[in-house]
Coordinates of C-alpha atoms in Angstrom, one line a residue:
X121 CA 16.1 108.4 -14.1
X122 CA 19.5 108.6 -12.5
X123 CA 20.7 110.7 -15.4
X124 CA 18.1 113.3 -14.7
X125 CA 16.6 113.2 -18.2
X126 CA 12.9 114.1 -18.5
X127 CA 10.8 111.0 -19.1
X128 CA 8.2 110.9 -21.9
X129 CA 5.1 108.8 -22.5
X130 CA 7.1 105.9 -24.1
X131 CA 9.2 105.7 -21.0
X132 CA 6.2 105.3 -18.7
X133 CA 4.4 102.3 -20.1
X134 CA 4.5 99.6 -17.4
X135 CA 6.7 96.6 -18.3
X136 CA 6.6 97.4 -22.0
X137 CA 8.9 100.4 -21.7
X138 CA 11.5 98.2 -20.0
X139 CA 11.2 95.6 -22.8
X140 CA 11.4 98.2 -25.6
X141 CA 14.5 99.9 -24.1
X142 CA 16.2 96.5 -23.6
X143 CA 16.4 97.1 -19.9
X144 CA 18.5 100.2 -20.2
X145 CA 17.9 103.9 -20.0
X146 CA 17.2 105.3 -23.5
X147 CA 19.2 108.4 -22.7
X148 CA 22.3 107.4 -20.8
X149 CA 22.4 103.7 -21.5
X150 CA 22.6 102.8 -17.8
X151 CA 21.0 99.4 -16.9
X152 CA 17.6 99.6 -15.2
X153 CA 17.0 97.3 -12.3
X154 CA 14.7 94.3 -13.0
X155 CA 12.9 95.3 -9.8
X156 CA 10.9 98.0 -11.6
X157 CA 9.3 95.9 -14.3
X158 CA 8.7 93.1 -11.8
X159 CA 7.0 95.6 -9.5
X160 CA 4.8 96.8 -12.3
X161 CA 4.0 93.3 -13.5
X162 CA 3.0 92.3 -9.9
X163 CA 0.6 95.2 -9.6
X164 CA -0.9 94.4 -13.0
X165 CA -1.5 90.8 -11.9
X166 CA -3.1 92.0 -8.6
X167 CA -5.3 94.3 -10.6
X168 CA -6.4 91.6 -13.0
X169 CA -7.3 89.3 -10.1
X170 CA -9.2 92.1 -8.6
X171 CA -11.2 92.6 -11.8
X172 CA -12.0 88.9 -12.0
X173 CA -13.3 89.3 -8.4
X174 CA -15.4 92.4 -8.9
X175 CA -16.6 91.6 -12.5
X176 CA -18.0 94.5 -14.5
X177 CA -19.0 96.4 -11.4
X178 CA -16.9 99.4 -12.2
X179 CA -17.7 101.4 -9.1
X180 CA -16.6 98.5 -6.9
X181 CA -13.6 97.8 -9.0
X182 CA -12.4 101.4 -9.0
X183 CA -13.0 101.7 -5.3
X184 CA -11.0 98.6 -4.4
X185 CA -8.4 99.2 -7.1
X186 CA -7.4 102.5 -5.5
X187 CA -7.2 100.7 -2.2
X188 CA -5.0 98.0 -3.7
X189 CA -2.8 100.6 -5.3
X190 CA -2.3 102.3 -1.9
X191 CA -1.7 99.0 -0.2
X192 CA 0.9 97.9 -2.8
X193 CA 2.7 101.3 -2.4
X194 CA 2.5 101.0 1.4
X195 CA 4.1 97.6 1.3
X196 CA 6.9 98.7 -1.0
X197 CA 7.7 101.9 1.0
X198 CA 7.5 100.1 4.4
X199 CA 9.9 97.4 3.2
X200 CA 12.5 100.1 2.3
X201 CA 11.9 102.8 4.9
X202 CA 10.1 101.1 7.8
X203 CA 7.5 103.8 7.4
X204 CA 3.9 104.0 6.2
X205 CA 3.3 107.4 4.5
X206 CA 0.2 109.2 5.8
X207 CA -0.4 110.4 2.3
X208 CA -1.3 106.9 1.1
X209 CA -3.6 106.3 4.0
X210 CA -5.3 109.6 3.4
X211 CA -5.7 108.9 -0.3
X212 CA -7.4 105.6 0.4
X213 CA -9.6 107.3 3.1
X214 CA -10.7 110.0 0.7
X215 CA -11.4 107.4 -1.9
X216 CA -13.6 105.4 0.6
X217 CA -15.5 108.6 1.5
X218 CA -16.0 109.6 -2.1
X219 CA -17.2 106.2 -3.3
X220 CA -19.4 105.7 -0.2
X221 CA -21.2 109.0 -1.0
X222 CA -21.5 107.9 -4.6
X223 CA -22.9 104.5 -3.6
X224 CA -25.3 106.1 -1.2
X225 CA -26.6 108.5 -3.9
X226 CA -27.0 105.6 -6.4
X227 CA -28.8 103.5 -3.8
X228 CA -26.1 100.8 -3.8
X229 CA -25.6 101.0 -0.1
X230 CA -27.5 102.5 2.9
X231 CA -26.7 104.8 5.8
X232 CA -26.8 101.8 8.1
X233 CA -24.1 100.1 6.0
X234 CA -21.8 103.1 6.1
X235 CA -22.3 103.5 9.9
X236 CA -21.4 99.8 10.4
X237 CA -18.3 100.3 8.3
X238 CA -17.3 103.4 10.3
X239 CA -17.9 101.4 13.5
X240 CA -15.6 98.6 12.1
X241 CA -12.9 101.1 11.4
X242 CA -13.1 102.6 14.9
X243 CA -13.2 99.2 16.6
X244 CA -10.2 97.8 14.6
X245 CA -8.2 101.0 15.1
X246 CA -8.9 101.2 18.8
X247 CA -8.3 97.5 19.3
X248 CA -4.9 97.6 17.6
X249 CA -4.0 100.7 19.5
X250 CA -4.8 99.0 22.8
X251 CA -2.9 95.9 21.8
X252 CA 0.1 98.1 20.8
X253 CA 0.1 99.9 24.2
X254 CA -0.1 96.7 26.1
X255 CA 2.7 95.1 24.0
X256 CA 4.8 98.2 24.4
X257 CA 4.7 97.8 28.2
X258 CA 5.4 94.1 28.1
X259 CA 8.2 94.3 25.6
X260 CA 9.6 97.6 26.9
X261 CA 9.8 98.8 23.3
X262 CA 7.6 99.9 20.4
X263 CA 5.5 97.0 18.9
X264 CA 3.1 98.4 16.3
X265 CA 4.0 101.7 14.6
X266 CA 1.5 104.5 14.4
X267 CA 1.2 103.9 10.6
X268 CA 0.2 100.2 11.2
X269 CA -2.6 101.3 13.6
X270 CA -3.9 103.9 11.2
X271 CA -3.7 101.4 8.4
X272 CA -5.8 98.9 10.4
X273 CA -8.4 101.6 11.1
X274 CA -8.6 102.4 7.4
X275 CA -9.0 98.8 6.4
X276 CA -11.9 98.4 8.9
X277 CA -13.8 100.8 6.7
X278 CA -13.2 98.7 3.6
X279 CA -13.5 95.2 5.1
X280 CA -16.2 95.6 7.8
X281 CA -16.3 93.7 11.1
X282 CA -16.0 90.2 9.8
X283 CA -13.3 91.2 7.4
X284 CA -11.4 93.0 10.2
X285 CA -11.4 89.8 12.3
X286 CA -9.9 87.9 9.3
X287 CA -7.5 90.7 8.7
X288 CA -5.9 90.6 12.2
X289 CA -5.5 86.8 12.1
X290 CA -4.0 86.7 8.6
X291 CA -1.7 89.7 9.3
X292 CA -0.3 88.0 12.3
X293 CA 0.2 84.7 10.4
X294 CA 1.9 86.4 7.5
X295 CA 3.9 88.6 9.8
X296 CA 5.4 85.5 11.5
X297 CA 6.1 83.8 8.2
X298 CA 7.8 86.9 6.8
X299 CA 9.8 87.4 9.9
X300 CA 11.0 83.8 9.9
X301 CA 11.9 83.9 6.2
X302 CA 13.7 87.3 6.6
X303 CA 15.8 85.9 9.5
X304 CA 16.5 82.7 7.6
X305 CA 17.5 84.5 4.4
X306 CA 19.3 87.5 6.0
X307 CA 20.6 86.4 9.4
X308 CA 22.2 89.8 10.0
X309 CA 18.9 91.7 9.4
X310 CA 17.9 94.1 12.1
X311 CA 15.3 93.1 14.7
X312 CA 13.1 95.9 13.5
X313 CA 10.5 94.4 11.2
X314 CA 8.1 96.2 8.8
X315 CA 4.6 95.0 9.5
X316 CA 3.0 97.0 6.7
X317 CA 3.6 94.4 3.9
X318 CA 1.9 91.7 6.0
X319 CA -1.1 93.9 6.7
X320 CA -1.3 94.9 3.0
X321 CA -1.1 91.3 1.8
X322 CA -3.7 90.1 4.4
X323 CA -6.0 92.9 3.4
X324 CA -5.8 91.9 -0.3
X325 CA -6.5 88.3 0.5
X326 CA -9.6 89.3 2.6
X327 CA -10.7 91.6 -0.1
X328 CA -10.6 88.8 -2.7
X329 CA -11.7 85.7 -0.8
X330 CA -12.9 87.2 2.5
X331 CA -16.5 86.1 1.9
X332 CA -15.3 82.6 1.2
X333 CA -13.3 82.4 4.4
X334 CA -16.3 83.7 6.4
X335 CA -18.6 81.1 4.8
X336 CA -16.1 78.3 5.5
X337 CA -15.7 79.4 9.1
X338 CA -19.4 79.4 9.8
X339 CA -19.8 76.0 8.2
X340 CA -17.3 74.7 10.8
X341 CA -19.4 76.0 13.7

């Protein structure tokens, strides 16, 4: 809190703490921004949708829930600071490694599956790096940040080759939409644009309905 008071369990219940306190700090009485409960509520909704997607497969749910948590945090931080913290990417990477080992031990996945996911991560990371270098030369300025490239590589591990293809397309579409809306709403906004939120949202969409998108695409062929 701004007043520096130590927070207790009652102060840390998502959304409910805000309601109980009447939207004010229980210690200094200062008004708490509505942004905080809205952020908490949004993540709760995303988590609920994810659970509906995974069903009672707790290993899959926990694996993807940690990723969604990292993606959500990345989007929030990148919006404010134009940076993607390495800590969040490393957290999601460690989670993927840990759950992959667990799934391998339990016979849920095979070595071949893990190798293909590693390959997808490498291909997506390398592709975005090459695209970034080319765009940097053309535009004479930085295009993709290092955090964006690392995030793409990470997501290749989670989404696979087909999901990576969908991720790139959706990220670009959402990025263009967000850039247009940002310029329309805040005309004086800087030209620098955080791409992390677009990548994060695209990844969540692919995570939830990626298989449906793939099936629909192949039906069109």
